[in-house]
Coordinates of C-alpha atoms and ligand atoms in Angstrom, one line a residue:
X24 CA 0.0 0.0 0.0
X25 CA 1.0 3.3 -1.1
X26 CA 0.4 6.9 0.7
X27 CA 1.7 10.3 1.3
X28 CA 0.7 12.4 4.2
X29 CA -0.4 16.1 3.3
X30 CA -0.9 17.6 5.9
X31 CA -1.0 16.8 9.7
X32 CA -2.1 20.0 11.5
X33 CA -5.1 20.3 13.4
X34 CA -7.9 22.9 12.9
X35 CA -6.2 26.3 12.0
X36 CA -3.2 25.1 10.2
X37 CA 0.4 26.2 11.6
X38 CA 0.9 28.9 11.4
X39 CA -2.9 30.2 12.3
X40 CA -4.2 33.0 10.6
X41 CA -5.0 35.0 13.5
X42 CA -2.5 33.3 16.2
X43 CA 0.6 34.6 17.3
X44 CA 1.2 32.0 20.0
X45 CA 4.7 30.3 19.9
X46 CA 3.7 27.5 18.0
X47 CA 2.7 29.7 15.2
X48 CA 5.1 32.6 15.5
X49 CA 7.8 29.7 15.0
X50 CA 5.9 29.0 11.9
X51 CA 6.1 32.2 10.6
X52 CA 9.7 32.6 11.1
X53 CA 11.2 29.2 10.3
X54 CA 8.9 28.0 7.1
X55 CA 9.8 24.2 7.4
X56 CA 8.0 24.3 10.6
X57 CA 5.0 25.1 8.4
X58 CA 2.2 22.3 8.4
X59 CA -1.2 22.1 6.2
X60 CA -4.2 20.6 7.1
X61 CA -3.9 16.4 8.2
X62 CA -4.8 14.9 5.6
X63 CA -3.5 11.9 3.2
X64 CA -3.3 10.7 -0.1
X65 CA -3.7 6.9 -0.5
X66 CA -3.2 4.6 -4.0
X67 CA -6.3 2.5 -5.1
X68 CA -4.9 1.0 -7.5
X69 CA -2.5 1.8 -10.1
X70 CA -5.0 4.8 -11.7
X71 CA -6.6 6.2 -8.8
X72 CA -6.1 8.1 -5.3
X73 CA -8.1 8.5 -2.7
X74 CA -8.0 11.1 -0.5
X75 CA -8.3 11.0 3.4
X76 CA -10.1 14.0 4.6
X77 CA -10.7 17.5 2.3
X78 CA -9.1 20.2 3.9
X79 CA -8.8 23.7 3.5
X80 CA -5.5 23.5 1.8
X81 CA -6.4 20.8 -0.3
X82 CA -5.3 22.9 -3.4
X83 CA -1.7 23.6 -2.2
X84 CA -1.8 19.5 -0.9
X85 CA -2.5 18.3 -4.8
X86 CA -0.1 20.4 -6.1
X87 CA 2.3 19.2 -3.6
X88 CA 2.0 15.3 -4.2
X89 CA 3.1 14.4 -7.7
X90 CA 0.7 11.6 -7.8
X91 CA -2.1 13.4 -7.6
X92 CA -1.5 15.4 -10.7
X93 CA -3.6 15.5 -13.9
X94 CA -2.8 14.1 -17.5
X95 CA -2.1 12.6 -19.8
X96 CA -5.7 14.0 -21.0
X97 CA -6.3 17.9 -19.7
X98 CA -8.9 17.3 -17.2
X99 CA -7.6 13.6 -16.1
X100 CA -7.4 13.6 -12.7
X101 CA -6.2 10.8 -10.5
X102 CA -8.0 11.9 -7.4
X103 CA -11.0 9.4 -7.5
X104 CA -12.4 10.5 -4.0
X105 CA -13.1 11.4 -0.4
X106 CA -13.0 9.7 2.4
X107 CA -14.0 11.3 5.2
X108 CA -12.9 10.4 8.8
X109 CA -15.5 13.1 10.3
X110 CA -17.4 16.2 9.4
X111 CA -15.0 18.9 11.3
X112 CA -14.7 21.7 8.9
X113 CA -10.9 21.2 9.0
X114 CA -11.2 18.0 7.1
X115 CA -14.2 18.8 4.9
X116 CA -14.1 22.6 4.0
X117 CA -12.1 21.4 1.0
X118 CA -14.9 19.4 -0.9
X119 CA -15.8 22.7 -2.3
X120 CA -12.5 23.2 -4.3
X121 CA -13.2 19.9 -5.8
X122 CA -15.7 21.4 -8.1
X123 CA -13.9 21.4 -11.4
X124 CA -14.3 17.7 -11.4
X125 CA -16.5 16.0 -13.6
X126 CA -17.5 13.7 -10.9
X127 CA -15.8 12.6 -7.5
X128 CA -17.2 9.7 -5.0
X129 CA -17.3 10.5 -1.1
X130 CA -17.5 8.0 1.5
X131 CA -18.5 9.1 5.1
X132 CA -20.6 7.6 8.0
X133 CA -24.1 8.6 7.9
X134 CA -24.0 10.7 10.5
X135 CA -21.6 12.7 9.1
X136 CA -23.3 12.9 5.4
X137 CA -26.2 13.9 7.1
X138 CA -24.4 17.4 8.3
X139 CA -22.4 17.7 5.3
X140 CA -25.8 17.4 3.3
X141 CA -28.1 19.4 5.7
X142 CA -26.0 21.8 7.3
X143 CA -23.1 22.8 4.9
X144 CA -25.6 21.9 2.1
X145 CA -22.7 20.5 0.5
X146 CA -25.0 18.9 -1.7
X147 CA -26.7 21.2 -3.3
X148 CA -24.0 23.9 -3.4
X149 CA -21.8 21.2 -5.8
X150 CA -24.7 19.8 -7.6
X151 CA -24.7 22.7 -10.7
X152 CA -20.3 21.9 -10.9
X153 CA -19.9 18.6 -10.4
X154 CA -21.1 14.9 -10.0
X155 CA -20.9 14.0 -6.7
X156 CA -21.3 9.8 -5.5
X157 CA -22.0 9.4 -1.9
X158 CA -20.4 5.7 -0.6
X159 CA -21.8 5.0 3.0
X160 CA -18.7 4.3 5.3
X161 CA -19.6 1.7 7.8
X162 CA -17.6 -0.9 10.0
X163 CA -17.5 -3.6 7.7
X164 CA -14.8 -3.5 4.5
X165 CA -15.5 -2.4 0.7
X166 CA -13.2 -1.8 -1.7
X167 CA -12.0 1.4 -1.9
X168 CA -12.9 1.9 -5.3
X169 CA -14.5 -0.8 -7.5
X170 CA -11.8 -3.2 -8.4
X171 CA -9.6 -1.3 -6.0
X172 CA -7.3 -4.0 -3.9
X173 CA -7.0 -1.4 -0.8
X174 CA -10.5 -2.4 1.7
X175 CA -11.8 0.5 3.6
X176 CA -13.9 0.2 7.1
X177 CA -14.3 2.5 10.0
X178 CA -13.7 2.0 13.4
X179 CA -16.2 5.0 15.6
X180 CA -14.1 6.4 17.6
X181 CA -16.3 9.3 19.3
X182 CA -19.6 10.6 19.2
X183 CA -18.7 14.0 19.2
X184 CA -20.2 16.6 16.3
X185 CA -19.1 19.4 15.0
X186 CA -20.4 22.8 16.5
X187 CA -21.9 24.1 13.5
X188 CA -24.1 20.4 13.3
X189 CA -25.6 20.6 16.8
X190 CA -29.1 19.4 17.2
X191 CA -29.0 17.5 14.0
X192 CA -30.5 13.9 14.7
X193 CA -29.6 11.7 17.5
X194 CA -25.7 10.9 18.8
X195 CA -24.3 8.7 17.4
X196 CA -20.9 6.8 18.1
X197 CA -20.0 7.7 14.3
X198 CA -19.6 11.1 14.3
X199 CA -16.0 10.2 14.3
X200 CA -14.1 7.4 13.1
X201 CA -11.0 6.0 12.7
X202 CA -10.2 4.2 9.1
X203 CA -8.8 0.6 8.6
X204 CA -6.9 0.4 5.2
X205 CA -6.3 -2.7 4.1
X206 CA -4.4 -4.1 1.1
X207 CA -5.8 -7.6 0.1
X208 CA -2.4 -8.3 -1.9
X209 CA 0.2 -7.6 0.6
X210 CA -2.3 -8.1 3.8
X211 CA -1.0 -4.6 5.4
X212 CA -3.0 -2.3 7.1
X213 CA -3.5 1.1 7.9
X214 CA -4.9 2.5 10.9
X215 CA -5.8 6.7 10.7
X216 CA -7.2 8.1 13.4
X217 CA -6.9 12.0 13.4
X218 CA -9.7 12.7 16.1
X219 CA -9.3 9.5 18.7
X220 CA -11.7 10.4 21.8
X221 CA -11.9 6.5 23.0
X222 CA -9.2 4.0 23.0
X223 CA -12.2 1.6 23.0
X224 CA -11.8 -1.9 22.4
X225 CA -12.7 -2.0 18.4
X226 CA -9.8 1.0 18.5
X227 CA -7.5 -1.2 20.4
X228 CA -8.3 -4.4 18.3
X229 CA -7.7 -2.4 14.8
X230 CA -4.0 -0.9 16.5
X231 CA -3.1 -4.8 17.3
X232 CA -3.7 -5.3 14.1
X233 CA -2.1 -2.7 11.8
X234 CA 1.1 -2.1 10.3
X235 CA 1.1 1.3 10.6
X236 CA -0.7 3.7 12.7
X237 CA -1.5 7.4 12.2
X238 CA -3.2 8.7 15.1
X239 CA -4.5 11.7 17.3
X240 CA -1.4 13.8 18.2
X241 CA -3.4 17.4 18.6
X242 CA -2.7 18.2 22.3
X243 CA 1.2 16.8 24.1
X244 CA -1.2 16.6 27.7
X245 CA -4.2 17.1 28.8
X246 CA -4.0 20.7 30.5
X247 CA -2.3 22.4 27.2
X248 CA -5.6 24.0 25.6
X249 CA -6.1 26.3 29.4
X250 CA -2.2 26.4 29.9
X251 CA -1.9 27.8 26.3
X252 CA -4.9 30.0 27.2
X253 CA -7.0 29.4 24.5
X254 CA -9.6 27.4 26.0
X255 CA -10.8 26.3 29.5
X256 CA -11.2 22.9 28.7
X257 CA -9.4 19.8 28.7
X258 CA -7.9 18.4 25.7
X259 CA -9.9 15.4 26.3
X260 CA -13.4 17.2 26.5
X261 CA -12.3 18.7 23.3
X262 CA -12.6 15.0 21.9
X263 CA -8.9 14.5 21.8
X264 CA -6.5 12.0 23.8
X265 CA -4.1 13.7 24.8
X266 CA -0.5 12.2 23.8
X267 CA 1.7 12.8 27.3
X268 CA 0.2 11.7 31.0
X269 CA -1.0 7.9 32.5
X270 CA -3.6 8.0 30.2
X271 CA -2.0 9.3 27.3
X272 CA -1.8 7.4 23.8
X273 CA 2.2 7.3 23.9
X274 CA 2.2 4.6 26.6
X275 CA -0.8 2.5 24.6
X276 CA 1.2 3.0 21.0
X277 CA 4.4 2.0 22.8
X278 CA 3.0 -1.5 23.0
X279 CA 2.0 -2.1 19.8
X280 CA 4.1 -3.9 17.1
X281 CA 3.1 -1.1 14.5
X282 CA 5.4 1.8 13.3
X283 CA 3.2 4.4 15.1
X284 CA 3.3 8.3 13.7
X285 CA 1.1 11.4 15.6
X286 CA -0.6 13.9 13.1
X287 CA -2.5 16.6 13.9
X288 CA -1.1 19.1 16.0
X289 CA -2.5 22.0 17.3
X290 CA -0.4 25.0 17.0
X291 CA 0.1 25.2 21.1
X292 CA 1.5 21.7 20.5
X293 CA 4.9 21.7 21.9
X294 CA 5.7 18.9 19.4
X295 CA 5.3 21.7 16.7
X296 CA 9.0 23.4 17.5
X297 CA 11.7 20.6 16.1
X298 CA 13.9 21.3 18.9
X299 CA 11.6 20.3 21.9
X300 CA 12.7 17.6 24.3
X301 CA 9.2 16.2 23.5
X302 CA 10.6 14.8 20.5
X303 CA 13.4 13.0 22.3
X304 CA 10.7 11.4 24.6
X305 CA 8.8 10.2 22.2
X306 CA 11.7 8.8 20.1
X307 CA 12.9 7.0 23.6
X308 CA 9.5 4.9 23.1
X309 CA 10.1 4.5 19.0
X310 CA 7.0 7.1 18.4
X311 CA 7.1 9.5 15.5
X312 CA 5.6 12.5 14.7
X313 CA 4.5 12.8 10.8
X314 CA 5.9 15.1 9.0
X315 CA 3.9 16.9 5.6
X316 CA 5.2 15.0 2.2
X317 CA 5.9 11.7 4.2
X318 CA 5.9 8.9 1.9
X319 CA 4.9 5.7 3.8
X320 CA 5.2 2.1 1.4
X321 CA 3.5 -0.6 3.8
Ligands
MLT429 C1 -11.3 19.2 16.3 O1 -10.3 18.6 15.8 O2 -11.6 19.1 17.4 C2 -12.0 20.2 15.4 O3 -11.4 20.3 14.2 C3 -12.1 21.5 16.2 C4 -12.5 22.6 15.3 O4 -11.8 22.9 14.4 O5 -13.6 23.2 15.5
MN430 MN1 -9.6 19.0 13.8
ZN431 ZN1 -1.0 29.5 17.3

């Protein structure tokens, strides 16, 4: 299996438009600390790419990953697709820059459908540009494009909804998912989880399992979103496992046989300055953080 990652910043980007904490300042100064939107680009097959959320920079990320340029025909595109991992306007705002296409296919949990279709009104919005195919994402395993080798499923993860999508319909636990790639030929799989509220037992089941796994690395612990004073809450009522702490994910990647990589990072992230003994500690337990234009072969 095939993939590049193209982005792994949480919500805001680094740097932030309108932030001049130190994460972001950093940014500004030193651009190779720079990071787009999480997001990745995964092969279907040997004509088409799929990619894993649809950010706000999701221009810059095409024209960044040579295998998601068009040709040989003018308008040939290998970007077959969405997949959508949630219905956060960080990983969806993007859809609307997609609609030059003459068609494109998204696959997304109901839930999360339902918001883009009712609240964003993505539907209607794209319907006079472009053909838009909705797949419905659920726990068992499809191809992830018809005759594609690479099987998709979810794994919930939280029920937590985006803001602008409360009220709509009852919880549910698939608000937020984390995917299972899995590559038929070869037997790998990828696990991508950029929004991990629950290390639930599915979750932990699907880690044992994979290869490789891309998860959750917004907030270092669980007090940085006060301490950084821009919010009062926790990182973990934000919906986010923090990655530092007894009940951090480091300790629970540490045990897995997987390579294990952390993606998006919020901009107070400490993990966002290359020089930060964070890195060292994390290295000490054979974690990774993801970097943009990784190229991971599994
Ligand atoms: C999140 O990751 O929790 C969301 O993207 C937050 C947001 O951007 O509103
Ligand atoms: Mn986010
Ligand atoms: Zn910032």
């Amino acid at each position: 299996m095939l993939l590049q990652v193209l982005g792994t910043a949480a919500g805001g980007g680094l740097p932030q438009w309108n932030c001049a904490c130190p994460g972001c300042a950093g940014a500004r100064a030193h651009p190779r600390r720079r990071r787009l939107h999480a997001s990745l680009a995964v092969r279907a097959d040997e004509r088409r790419w799929y990619l894993v959320g649809a950010t706000p920079d999701i221009g810059e990320q095409i024209e960044r990953c040579s295998h998601l340029h068009p040709g040989p025909g003018p308008r040939d595109s290998p970007v077959a697709g969405v997949v959508l991992t949630d219905a956060e306007l960080d990983h969806t705002l993007g859809l609307a820059r997609l609609r030059e296409a003459d068609r494109f296919e998204i696959l997304a949990t109901e839930p999360v459908r339902g918001a883009l279709l009712g609240r964003l009104r993505i539907g209607e919005t794209l319907a006079p540009y472009t053909r838009v195919t909705w797949r419905e994402l659920g726990t068992d395993a499809v191809p992830l494009a018809a005759g594609a080798t690479v099987d998709v499923s979810a794994v919930p993860v939280a029920a937590k909804r985006p803001r602008y999508a409360a009220g709509t319909g009852p919880d549910a636990p698939t608000w937020a998912v984390a995917l299972r790639l899995h590559e038929r030929a070869t037997g790998r799989t990828l696990l991508y989880a950029p929004a991990l509220a629950h290390w639930n037992e599915d979750f932990e089941q699907a880690a044992e399992d994979a290869d490789v796994v891309i998860v959750d690395g917004t907030f270092w612990d669980d007090d940085e979103p006060a301490r950084a004073g821009v919010s009062a809450r926790t990182a973990r009522s934000m919906g986010h496992l923090p990655i530092d702490g007894p009940n951090g994910t480091a300790r629970r990647l540490a045990a897995l046989r997987a390579r294990c990589l952390y993606t998006h990072l919020n901009n107070t992230n400490p993990l966002t300055d290359p020089d930060a003994q964070q890195h060292a500690q994390l290295a000490g337990s054979g974690l990774e953080v993801a970097a943009d234009g990784m190229v991971i072969e599994l």
